[in-house]
XYZ file of C-alpha atoms in Angstrom:
123
model
C 0.000 0.000 0.000
C 1.461 3.317 -1.092
C 0.048 6.479 0.417
C 0.389 9.648 -1.642
C -0.135 13.190 -0.410
C -0.123 16.152 -2.774
C 0.680 19.719 -1.823
C 1.546 23.021 -3.435
C -1.703 23.995 -5.063
C -3.036 27.515 -4.899
C -4.270 30.541 -6.808
C -2.047 32.201 -9.401
C -2.492 34.606 -12.270
C -2.205 33.572 -15.892
C 1.439 33.286 -16.864
C 2.410 32.337 -13.327
C 3.857 29.162 -11.865
C 2.975 26.456 -9.382
C 5.104 23.697 -7.948
C 3.159 20.610 -6.928
C 4.707 17.958 -4.726
C 3.639 14.391 -4.082
C 5.036 12.768 -0.957
C 4.958 8.977 -0.828
C 4.953 6.659 2.161
C 4.748 2.899 2.358
C 6.686 2.578 -0.874
C 9.451 4.206 -2.879
C 8.727 6.550 -5.782
C 11.707 4.964 -7.523
C 9.843 1.639 -7.629
C 6.763 2.960 -9.432
C 5.906 4.882 -12.521
C 4.594 8.094 -11.015
C 1.967 10.101 -12.790
C -0.003 13.308 -12.494
C -3.591 13.686 -13.605
C -6.026 16.548 -13.338
C -9.764 17.045 -13.313
C -11.388 20.358 -14.141
C -14.953 21.173 -13.057
C -17.454 19.363 -15.234
C -14.760 17.473 -17.114
C -13.300 14.004 -16.973
C -9.985 13.300 -15.341
C -7.109 13.596 -17.803
C -3.501 12.504 -17.948
C -0.892 15.211 -17.449
C 2.528 13.566 -17.113
C 4.426 10.528 -15.892
C 7.968 9.579 -15.005
C 9.053 5.982 -15.506
C 10.321 4.020 -12.508
C 13.385 2.515 -14.178
C 14.980 4.964 -16.620
C 13.111 8.144 -15.632
C 11.673 8.441 -19.106
C 8.889 11.015 -19.112
C 5.783 11.715 -21.153
C 3.372 14.630 -21.195
C -0.046 15.479 -22.494
C 0.167 17.642 -25.607
C -1.619 20.457 -23.795
C 1.193 20.830 -21.244
C 4.324 19.961 -23.243
C 6.930 22.651 -22.936
C 5.210 24.192 -19.904
C 5.107 21.437 -17.262
C 8.014 19.338 -15.994
C 7.816 16.187 -13.895
C 10.751 15.090 -11.763
C 11.557 12.730 -8.948
C 13.565 13.202 -5.743
C 14.421 9.735 -4.489
C 16.090 11.041 -1.327
C 12.883 12.825 -0.292
C 10.645 10.137 -1.779
C 8.672 12.783 -3.631
C 7.588 13.568 -7.163
C 7.329 17.149 -8.307
C 5.296 18.708 -11.086
C 6.532 22.158 -12.064
C 3.847 24.168 -13.832
C 4.991 27.196 -15.826
C 3.211 29.622 -18.142
C -0.086 28.713 -16.572
C -3.341 29.367 -18.356
C -6.882 29.574 -16.962
C -7.546 26.268 -18.737
C -5.067 24.625 -16.377
C -7.424 25.185 -13.458
C -8.160 21.760 -11.960
C -7.653 19.429 -9.058
C -4.294 17.781 -9.616
C -3.793 14.169 -8.525
C -0.630 12.161 -8.021
C -0.738 8.437 -8.758
C 1.532 5.384 -8.744
C 1.605 2.539 -11.250
C 3.519 -0.734 -11.478
C 3.602 -0.477 -15.268
C 6.655 0.767 -17.131
C 4.571 3.450 -18.760
C 1.009 4.491 -18.058
C -1.156 7.282 -19.381
C -4.588 5.964 -18.398
C -6.074 6.304 -14.970
C -7.012 2.635 -14.717
C -3.326 1.736 -15.015
C -2.606 3.396 -11.676
C -3.269 1.529 -8.450
C -2.591 4.250 -5.897
C -3.914 7.807 -5.784
C -3.547 10.878 -3.646
C -6.417 13.067 -2.488
C -5.612 15.889 -4.900
C -4.593 19.521 -4.640
C -6.447 22.438 -6.215
C -4.697 24.661 -8.706
C -6.552 27.761 -9.857
C -5.363 30.128 -12.571
C -7.065 33.508 -12.884
C -7.162 35.446 -16.138
């Protein structure tokens, strides 16, 4: 059982930045593919990014490529999502998740989920 706790959400203006963290306990982030998803009001949850457990290969949704960066700090057992050049369309609850697959972009491929952190971007 891996417990995940997100933090770092908040309210920022368009063009601003947020730094989301996901702290893991009960398991090592280096042993799982770690992903971020988000869900905006009235919309379905969508994939944002993942970092592979073995070679740290990453993948991003087209909508965030070049603006968001996912990274892993094994010493702190955390995964970080850096959000730059934020747009109002990025407003959502952001969730951290862990998967045993080598790569995973679908929610059903992740076994463990955090409770989410709200990120709001004002125009």
